[in-house]
mmCIF file of C-alpha atoms in Angstrom:
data_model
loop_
_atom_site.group_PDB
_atom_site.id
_atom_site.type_symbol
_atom_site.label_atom_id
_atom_site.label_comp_id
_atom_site.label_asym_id
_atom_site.label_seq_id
_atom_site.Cartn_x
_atom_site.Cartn_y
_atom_site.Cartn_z
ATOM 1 C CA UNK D 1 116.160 78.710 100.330
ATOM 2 C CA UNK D 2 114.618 77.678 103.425
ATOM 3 C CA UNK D 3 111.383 79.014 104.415
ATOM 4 C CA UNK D 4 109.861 79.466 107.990
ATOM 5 C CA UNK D 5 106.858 78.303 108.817
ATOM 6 C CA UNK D 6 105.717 82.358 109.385
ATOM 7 C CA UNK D 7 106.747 82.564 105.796
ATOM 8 C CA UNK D 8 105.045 80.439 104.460
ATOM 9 C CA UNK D 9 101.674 80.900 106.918
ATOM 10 C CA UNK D 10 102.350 84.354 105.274
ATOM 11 C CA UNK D 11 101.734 83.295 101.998
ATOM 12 C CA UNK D 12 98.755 81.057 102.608
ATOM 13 C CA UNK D 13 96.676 83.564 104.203
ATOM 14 C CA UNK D 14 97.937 86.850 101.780
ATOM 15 C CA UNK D 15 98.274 84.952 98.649
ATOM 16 C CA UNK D 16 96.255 81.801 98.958
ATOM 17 C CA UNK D 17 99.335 80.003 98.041
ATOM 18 C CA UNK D 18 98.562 76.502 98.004
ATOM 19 C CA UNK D 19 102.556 75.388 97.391
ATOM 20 C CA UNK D 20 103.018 77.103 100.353
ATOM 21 C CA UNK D 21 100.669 74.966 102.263
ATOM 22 C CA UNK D 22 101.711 71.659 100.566
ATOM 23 C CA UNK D 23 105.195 72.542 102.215
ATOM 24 C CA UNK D 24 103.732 73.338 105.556
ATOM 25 C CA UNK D 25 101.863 70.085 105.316
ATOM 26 C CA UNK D 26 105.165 67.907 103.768
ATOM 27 C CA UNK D 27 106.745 69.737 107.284
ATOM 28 C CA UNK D 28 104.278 68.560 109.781
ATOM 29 C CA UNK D 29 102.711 65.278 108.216
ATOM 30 C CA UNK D 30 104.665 62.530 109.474
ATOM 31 C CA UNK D 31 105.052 63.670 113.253
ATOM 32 C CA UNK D 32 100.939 64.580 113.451
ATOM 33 C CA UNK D 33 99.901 61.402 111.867
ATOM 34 C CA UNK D 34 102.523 59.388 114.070
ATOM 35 C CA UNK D 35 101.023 61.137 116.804
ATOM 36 C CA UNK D 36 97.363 60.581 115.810
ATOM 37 C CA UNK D 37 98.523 56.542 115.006
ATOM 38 C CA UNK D 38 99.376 56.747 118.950
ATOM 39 C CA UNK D 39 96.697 58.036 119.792
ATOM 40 C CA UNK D 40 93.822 55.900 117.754
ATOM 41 C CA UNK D 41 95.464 52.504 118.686
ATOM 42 C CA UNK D 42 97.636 52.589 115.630
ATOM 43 C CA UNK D 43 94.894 52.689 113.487
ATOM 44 C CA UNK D 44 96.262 53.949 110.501
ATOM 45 C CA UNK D 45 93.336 54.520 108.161
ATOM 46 C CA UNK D 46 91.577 56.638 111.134
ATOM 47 C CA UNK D 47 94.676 58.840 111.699
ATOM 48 C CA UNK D 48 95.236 59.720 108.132
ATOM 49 C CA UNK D 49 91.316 60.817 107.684
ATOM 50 C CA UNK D 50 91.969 62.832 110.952
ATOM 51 C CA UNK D 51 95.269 64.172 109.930
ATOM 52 C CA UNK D 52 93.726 64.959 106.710
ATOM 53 C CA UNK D 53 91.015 66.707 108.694
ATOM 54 C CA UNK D 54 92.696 68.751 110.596
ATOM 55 C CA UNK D 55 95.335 70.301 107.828
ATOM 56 C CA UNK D 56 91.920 71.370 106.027
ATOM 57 C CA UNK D 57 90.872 72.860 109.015
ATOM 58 C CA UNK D 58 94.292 74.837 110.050
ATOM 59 C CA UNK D 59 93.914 76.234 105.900
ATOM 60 C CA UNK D 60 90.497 77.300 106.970
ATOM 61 C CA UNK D 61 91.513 78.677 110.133
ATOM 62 C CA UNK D 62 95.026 80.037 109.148
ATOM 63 C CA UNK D 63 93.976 83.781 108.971
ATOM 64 C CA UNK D 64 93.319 83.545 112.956
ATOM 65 C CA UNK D 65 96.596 82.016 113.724
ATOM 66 C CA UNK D 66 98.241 84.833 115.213
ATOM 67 C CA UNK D 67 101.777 83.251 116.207
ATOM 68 C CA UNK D 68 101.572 82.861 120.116
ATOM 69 C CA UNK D 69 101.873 79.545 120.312
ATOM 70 C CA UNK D 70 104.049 77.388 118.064
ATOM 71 C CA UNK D 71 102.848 76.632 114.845
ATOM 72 C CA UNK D 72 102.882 72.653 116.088
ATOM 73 C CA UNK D 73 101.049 73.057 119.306
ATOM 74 C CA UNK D 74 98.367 74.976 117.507
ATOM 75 C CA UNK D 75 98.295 72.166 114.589
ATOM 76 C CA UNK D 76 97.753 69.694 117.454
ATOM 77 C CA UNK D 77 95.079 71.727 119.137
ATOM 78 C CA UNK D 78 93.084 71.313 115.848
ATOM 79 C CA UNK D 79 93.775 67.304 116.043
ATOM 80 C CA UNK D 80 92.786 67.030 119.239
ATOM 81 C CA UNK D 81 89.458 68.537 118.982
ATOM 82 C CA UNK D 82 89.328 66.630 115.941
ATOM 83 C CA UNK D 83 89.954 63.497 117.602
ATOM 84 C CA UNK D 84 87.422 64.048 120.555
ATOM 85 C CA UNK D 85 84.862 64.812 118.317
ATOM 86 C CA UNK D 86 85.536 62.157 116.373
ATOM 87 C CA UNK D 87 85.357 59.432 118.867
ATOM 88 C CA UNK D 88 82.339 60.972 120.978
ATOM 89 C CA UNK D 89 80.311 60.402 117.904
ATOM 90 C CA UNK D 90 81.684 57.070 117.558
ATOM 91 C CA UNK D 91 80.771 56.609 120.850
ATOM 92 C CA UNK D 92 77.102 57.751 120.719
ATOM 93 C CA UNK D 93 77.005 55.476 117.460
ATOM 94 C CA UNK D 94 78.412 52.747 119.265
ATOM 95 C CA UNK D 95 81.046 52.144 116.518
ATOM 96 C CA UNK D 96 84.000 52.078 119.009
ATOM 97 C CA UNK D 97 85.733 49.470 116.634
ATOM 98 C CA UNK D 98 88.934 51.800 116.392
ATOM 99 C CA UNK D 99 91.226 49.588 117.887
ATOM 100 C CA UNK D 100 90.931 46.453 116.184
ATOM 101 C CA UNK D 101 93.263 46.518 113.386
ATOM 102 C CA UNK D 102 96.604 45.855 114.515
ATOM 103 C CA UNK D 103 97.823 43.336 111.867
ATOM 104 C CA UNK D 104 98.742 45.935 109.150
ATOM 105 C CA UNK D 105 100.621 48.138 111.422
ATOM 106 C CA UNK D 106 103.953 47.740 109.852
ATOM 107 C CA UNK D 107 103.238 47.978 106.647
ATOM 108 C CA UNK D 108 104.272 51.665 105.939
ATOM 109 C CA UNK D 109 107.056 52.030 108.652
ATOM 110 C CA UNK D 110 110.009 53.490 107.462
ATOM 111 C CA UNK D 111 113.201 54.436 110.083
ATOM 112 C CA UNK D 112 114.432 57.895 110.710
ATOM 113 C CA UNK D 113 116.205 58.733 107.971
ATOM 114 C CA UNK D 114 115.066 56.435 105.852
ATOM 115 C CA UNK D 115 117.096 53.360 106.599
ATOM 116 C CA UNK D 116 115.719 50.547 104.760
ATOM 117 C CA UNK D 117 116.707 47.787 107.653
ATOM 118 C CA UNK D 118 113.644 48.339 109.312
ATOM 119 C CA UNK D 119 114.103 47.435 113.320
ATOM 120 C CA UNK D 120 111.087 45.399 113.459
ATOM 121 C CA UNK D 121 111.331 45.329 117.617
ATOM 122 C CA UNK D 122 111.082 48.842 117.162
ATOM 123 C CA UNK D 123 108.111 48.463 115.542
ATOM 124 C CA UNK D 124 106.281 46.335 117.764
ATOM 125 C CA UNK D 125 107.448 48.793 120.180
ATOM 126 C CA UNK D 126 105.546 52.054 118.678
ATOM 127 C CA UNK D 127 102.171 49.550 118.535
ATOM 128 C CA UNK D 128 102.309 48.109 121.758
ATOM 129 C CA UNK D 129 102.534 51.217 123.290
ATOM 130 C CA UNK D 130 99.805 52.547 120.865
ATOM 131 C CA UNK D 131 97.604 49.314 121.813
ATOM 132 C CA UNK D 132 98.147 49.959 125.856
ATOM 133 C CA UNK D 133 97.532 54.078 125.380
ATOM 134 C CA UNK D 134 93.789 52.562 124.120
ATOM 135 C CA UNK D 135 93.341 51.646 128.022
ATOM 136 C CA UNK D 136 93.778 55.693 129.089
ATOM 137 C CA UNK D 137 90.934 57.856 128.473
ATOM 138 C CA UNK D 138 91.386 60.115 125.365
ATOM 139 C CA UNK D 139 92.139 63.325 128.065
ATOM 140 C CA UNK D 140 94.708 61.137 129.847
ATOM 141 C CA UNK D 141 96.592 59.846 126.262
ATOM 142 C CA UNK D 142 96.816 62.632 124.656
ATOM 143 C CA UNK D 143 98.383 64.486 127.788
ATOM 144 C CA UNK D 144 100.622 61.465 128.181
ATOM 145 C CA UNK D 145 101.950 61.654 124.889
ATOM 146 C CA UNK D 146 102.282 65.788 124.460
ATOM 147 C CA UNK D 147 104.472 65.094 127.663
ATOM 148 C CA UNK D 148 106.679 62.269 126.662
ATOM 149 C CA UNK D 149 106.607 61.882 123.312
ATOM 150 C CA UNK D 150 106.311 65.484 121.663
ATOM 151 C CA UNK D 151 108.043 66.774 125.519
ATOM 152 C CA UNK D 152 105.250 70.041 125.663
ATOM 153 C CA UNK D 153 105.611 71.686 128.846
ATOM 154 C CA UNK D 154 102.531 71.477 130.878
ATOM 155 C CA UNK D 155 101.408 74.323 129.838
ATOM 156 C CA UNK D 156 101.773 74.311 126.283
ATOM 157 C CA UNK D 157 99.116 71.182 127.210
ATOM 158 C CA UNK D 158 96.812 73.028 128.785
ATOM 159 C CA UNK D 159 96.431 75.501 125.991
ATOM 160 C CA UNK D 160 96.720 72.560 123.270
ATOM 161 C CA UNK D 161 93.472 70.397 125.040
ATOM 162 C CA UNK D 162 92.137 73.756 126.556
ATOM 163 C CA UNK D 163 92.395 72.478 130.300
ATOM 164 C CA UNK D 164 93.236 74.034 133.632
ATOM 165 C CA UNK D 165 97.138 73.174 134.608
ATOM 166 C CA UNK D 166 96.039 71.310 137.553
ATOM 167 C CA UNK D 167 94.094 68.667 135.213
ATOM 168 C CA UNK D 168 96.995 68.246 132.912
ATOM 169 C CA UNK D 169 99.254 67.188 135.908
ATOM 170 C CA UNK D 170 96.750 64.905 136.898
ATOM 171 C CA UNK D 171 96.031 63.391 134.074
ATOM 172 C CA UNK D 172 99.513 63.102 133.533
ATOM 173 C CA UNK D 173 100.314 61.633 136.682
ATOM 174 C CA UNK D 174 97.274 59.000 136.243
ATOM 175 C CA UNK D 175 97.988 57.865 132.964
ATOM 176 C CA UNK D 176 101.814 56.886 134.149
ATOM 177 C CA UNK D 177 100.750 55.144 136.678
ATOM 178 C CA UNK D 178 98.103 53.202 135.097
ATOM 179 C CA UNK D 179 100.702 52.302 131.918
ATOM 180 C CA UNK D 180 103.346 51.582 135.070
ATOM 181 C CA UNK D 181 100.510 48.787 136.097
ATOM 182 C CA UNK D 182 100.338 47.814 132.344
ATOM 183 C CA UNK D 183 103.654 47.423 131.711
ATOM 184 C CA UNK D 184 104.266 45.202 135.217
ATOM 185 C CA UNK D 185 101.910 42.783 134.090
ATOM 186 C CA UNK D 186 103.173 42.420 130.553
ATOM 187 C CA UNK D 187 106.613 41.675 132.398
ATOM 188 C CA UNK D 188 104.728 39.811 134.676
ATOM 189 C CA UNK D 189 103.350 37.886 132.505
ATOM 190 C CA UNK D 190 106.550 37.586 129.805
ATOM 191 C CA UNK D 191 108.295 35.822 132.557
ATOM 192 C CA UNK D 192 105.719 33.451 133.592
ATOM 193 C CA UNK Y 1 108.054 46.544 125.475
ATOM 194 C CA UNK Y 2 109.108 44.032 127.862
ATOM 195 C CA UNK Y 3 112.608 44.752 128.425
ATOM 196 C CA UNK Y 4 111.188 48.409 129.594
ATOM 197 C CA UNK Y 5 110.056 49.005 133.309
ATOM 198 C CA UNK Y 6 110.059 52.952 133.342
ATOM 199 C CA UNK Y 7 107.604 54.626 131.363
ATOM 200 C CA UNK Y 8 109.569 57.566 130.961
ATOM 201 C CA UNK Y 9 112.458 55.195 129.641
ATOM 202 C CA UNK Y 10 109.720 53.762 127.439
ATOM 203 C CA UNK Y 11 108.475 56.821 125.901
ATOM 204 C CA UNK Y 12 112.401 58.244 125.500
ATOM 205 C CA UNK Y 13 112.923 55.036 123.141
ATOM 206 C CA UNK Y 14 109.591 55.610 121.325
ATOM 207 C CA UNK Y 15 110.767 59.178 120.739
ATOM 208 C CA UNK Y 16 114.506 58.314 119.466
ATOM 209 C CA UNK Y 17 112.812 55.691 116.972
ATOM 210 C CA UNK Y 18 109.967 57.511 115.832
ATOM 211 C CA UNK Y 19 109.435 56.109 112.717
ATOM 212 C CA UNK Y 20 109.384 58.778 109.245
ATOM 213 C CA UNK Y 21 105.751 58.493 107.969
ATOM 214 C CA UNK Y 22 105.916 58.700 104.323
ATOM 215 C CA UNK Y 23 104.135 61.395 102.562
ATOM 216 C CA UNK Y 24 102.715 58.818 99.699
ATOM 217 C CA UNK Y 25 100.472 61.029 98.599
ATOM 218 C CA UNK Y 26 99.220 62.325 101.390
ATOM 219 C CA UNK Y 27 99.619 66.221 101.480
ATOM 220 C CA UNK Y 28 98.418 65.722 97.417
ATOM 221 C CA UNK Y 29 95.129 64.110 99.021
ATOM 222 C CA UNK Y 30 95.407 67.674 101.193
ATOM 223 C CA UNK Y 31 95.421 70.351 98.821
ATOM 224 C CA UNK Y 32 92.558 68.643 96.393
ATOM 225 C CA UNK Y 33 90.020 69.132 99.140
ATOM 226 C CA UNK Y 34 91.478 72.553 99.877
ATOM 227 C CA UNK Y 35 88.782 75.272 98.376
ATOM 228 C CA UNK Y 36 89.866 76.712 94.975
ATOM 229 C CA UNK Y 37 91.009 79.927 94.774
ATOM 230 C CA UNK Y 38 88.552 82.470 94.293
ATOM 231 C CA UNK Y 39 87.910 83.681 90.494
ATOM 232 C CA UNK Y 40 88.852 86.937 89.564
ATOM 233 C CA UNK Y 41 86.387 89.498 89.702
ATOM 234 C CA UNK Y 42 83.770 90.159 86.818
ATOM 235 C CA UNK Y 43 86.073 93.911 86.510
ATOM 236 C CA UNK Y 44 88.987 93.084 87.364
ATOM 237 C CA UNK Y 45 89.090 90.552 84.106
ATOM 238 C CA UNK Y 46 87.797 92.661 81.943
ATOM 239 C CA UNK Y 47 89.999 95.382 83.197
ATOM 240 C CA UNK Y 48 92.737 93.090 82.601
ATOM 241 C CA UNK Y 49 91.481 91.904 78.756
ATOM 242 C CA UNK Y 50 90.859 95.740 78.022
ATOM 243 C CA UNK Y 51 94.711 96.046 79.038
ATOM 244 C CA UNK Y 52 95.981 93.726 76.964
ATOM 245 C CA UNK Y 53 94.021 94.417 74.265
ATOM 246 C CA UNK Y 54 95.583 97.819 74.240
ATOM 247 C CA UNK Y 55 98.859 96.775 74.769
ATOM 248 C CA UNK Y 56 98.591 94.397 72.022
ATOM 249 C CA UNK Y 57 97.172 97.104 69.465
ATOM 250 C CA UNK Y 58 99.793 99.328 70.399
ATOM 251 C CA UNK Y 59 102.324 97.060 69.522
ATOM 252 C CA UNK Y 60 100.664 96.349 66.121
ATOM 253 C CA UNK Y 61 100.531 99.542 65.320
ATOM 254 C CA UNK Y 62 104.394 100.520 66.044
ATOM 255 C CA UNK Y 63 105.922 97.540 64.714
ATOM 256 C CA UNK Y 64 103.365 95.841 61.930
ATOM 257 C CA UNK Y 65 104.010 97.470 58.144
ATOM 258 C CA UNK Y 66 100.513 98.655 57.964
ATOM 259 C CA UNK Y 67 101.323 101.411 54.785
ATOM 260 C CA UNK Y 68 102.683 97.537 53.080
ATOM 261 C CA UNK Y 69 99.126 96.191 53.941
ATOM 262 C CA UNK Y 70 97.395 98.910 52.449
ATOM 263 C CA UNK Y 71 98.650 98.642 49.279
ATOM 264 C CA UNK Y 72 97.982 95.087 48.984
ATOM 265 C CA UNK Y 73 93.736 95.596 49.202
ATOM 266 C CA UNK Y 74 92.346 96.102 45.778
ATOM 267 C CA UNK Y 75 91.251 99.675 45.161
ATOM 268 C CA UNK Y 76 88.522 98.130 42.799
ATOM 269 C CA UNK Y 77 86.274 94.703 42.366
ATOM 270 C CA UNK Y 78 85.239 93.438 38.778
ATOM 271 C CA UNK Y 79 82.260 90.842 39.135
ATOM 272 C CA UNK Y 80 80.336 89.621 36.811
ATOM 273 C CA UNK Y 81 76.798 88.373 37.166
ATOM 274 C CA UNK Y 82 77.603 84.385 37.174
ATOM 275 C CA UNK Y 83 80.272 84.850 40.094
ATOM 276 C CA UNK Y 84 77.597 86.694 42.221
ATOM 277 C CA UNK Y 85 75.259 84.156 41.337
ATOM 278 C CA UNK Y 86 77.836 81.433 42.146
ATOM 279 C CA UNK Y 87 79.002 83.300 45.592
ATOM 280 C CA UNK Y 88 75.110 83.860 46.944
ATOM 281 C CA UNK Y 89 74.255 80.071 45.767
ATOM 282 C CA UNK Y 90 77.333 78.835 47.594
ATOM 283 C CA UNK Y 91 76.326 81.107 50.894
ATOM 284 C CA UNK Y 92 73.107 80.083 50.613
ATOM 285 C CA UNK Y 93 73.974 76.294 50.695
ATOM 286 C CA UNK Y 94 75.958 76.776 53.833
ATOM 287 C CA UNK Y 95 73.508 78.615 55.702
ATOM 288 C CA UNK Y 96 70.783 75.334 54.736
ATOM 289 C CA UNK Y 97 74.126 73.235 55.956
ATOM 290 C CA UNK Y 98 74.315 74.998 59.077
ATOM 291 C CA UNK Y 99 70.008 74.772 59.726
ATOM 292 C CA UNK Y 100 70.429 71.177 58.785
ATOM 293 C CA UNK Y 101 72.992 70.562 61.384
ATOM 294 C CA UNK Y 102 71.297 72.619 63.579
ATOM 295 C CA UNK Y 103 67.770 71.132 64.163
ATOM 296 C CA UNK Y 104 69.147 67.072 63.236
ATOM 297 C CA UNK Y 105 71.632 67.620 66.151
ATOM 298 C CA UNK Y 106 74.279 65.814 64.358
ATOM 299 C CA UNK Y 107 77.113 67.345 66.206
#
């Protein structure tokens, strides 16, 4: 029998059910770490620890979650802080070196649905556009990627990263157009 | 990414070929640095032992042939001097057993 995610957020917080939770996490696992691979430069080590991170912190903070929002947009709320934080110490440390490791990127790519002919353009695809996200500020990928990757509305964004909805547009709007410049100069440069 | 030049058409690919992370562990990795759940209280498991206990006795005493039992213990003991000498010798020599092993550490 299927389960909703109210279900089983039910049983987390009323019974400290942790099969309950390892469902909620099998549920949400591959789209949050994809999403967290995007948004570290496809680093995959870094993702996982932050993925990781934030499913201990949603257990912690499960008993607040009061249903508003979806259970996804709330999940990515905690990633998001989790990612700031993460890379404004890295930052103060000076130990920026999150986006060097590109070579083992395909390692653990499987298709949708678990084809085993694994579209390796495909792939390059997903970390190129990981590796040219690294040039937007942290604000201006994640927005970038709630809004045409996971398709939030703008406002779902604003309450996921805690901005005003005028920011979100603009940092929306930004981030295009610098990728736009990006990806002119790649073709630029693939025809020359 | 070169054959792109929209970014929305970009992102649309990226999001019909999102790629199925495997789990590999991961959510295991999850829910061992979860917190354990909290131990029952120091009444509430001895409330529940007590129960039990009850429950079990109850049981033993409906369904166990106790009047059988009964009849089995001796209603007298014979002993003569040697055996009691024997039996207190033989206690003694495991209590010394049980110092020995005791204060040499030797388990």
């Amino acid at each position: 029998m299927h389960r909703t995610d109210q279900d089983l957020i039910k049983a987390v917080v009323k019974e400290d059910s942790h099969t309950a939770f390892a469902e909620l996490v099998k549920r949400y696992q591959s789209p949050l770490r994809y999403s967290l691979r995007q948004l570290t430069g496809w680093n995959e080590a870094l993702a996982d620890d932050l993925a990781q991170e934030t499913f201990i912190k949603a257990h912690r903070a499960l008993a607040g979650y009061k249903g508003k929002a979806k259970f996804s947009s709330w999940l990515y709320r905690i990633a998001y802080n989790e990612m700031v934080s993460h890379f404004r110490v890295a930052r103060n440390r000076e130990l920026t070196g999150h986006i060097n490791d590109f070579d083992s990127v395909t390692d653990d790519l499987c298709e949708t649905g678990g084809d085993a002919s694994v579209d390796s353009a495909n792939q390059n695809l997903h970390r190129d556009l990981a590796k040219a996200m690294q040039s937007l500020s942290d604000n201006q990928r994640m927005a970038l990627h709630l809004h045409l990757h996971r398709e939030c509305t703008q406002q779902e964004i604003s309450d996921i990263m805690s901005i005003p909805l005028g920011t979100v547009k603009t940092l929306i709007t930004r981030g295009k157009s610098r990728l736009q410049e990006l990806l002119i100069e790649w073709n630029t440069a693939a025809k020359t | 990414m070169n054959k792109h030049t929209d970014i929305d058409d970009l992102f649309a690919t990226t999001r019909h070929t999102e790629p199925y992370i495997d789990n590999a562990g991961f959510s295991t990795k999850v829910l061992a640095r979860l917190p354990q759940r909290a131990e029952l209280s120091f009444w509430k498991e001895t409330l529940i032992t007590l129960a039990f206990t009850a429950l079990g006795c109850t049981l033993a005493y409906l369904f166990f042939p106790s009047e059988q039992l009964t009849l089995l213990v001796p209603s007298k003991v014979v002993i003569s001097p040697m055996t009691l000498l024997t039996i207190t010798g033989l206690i003694s020599l495991a209590c010394a057993s049980a110092y020995w092993v005791d204060k040499t550490n030797r388990l």
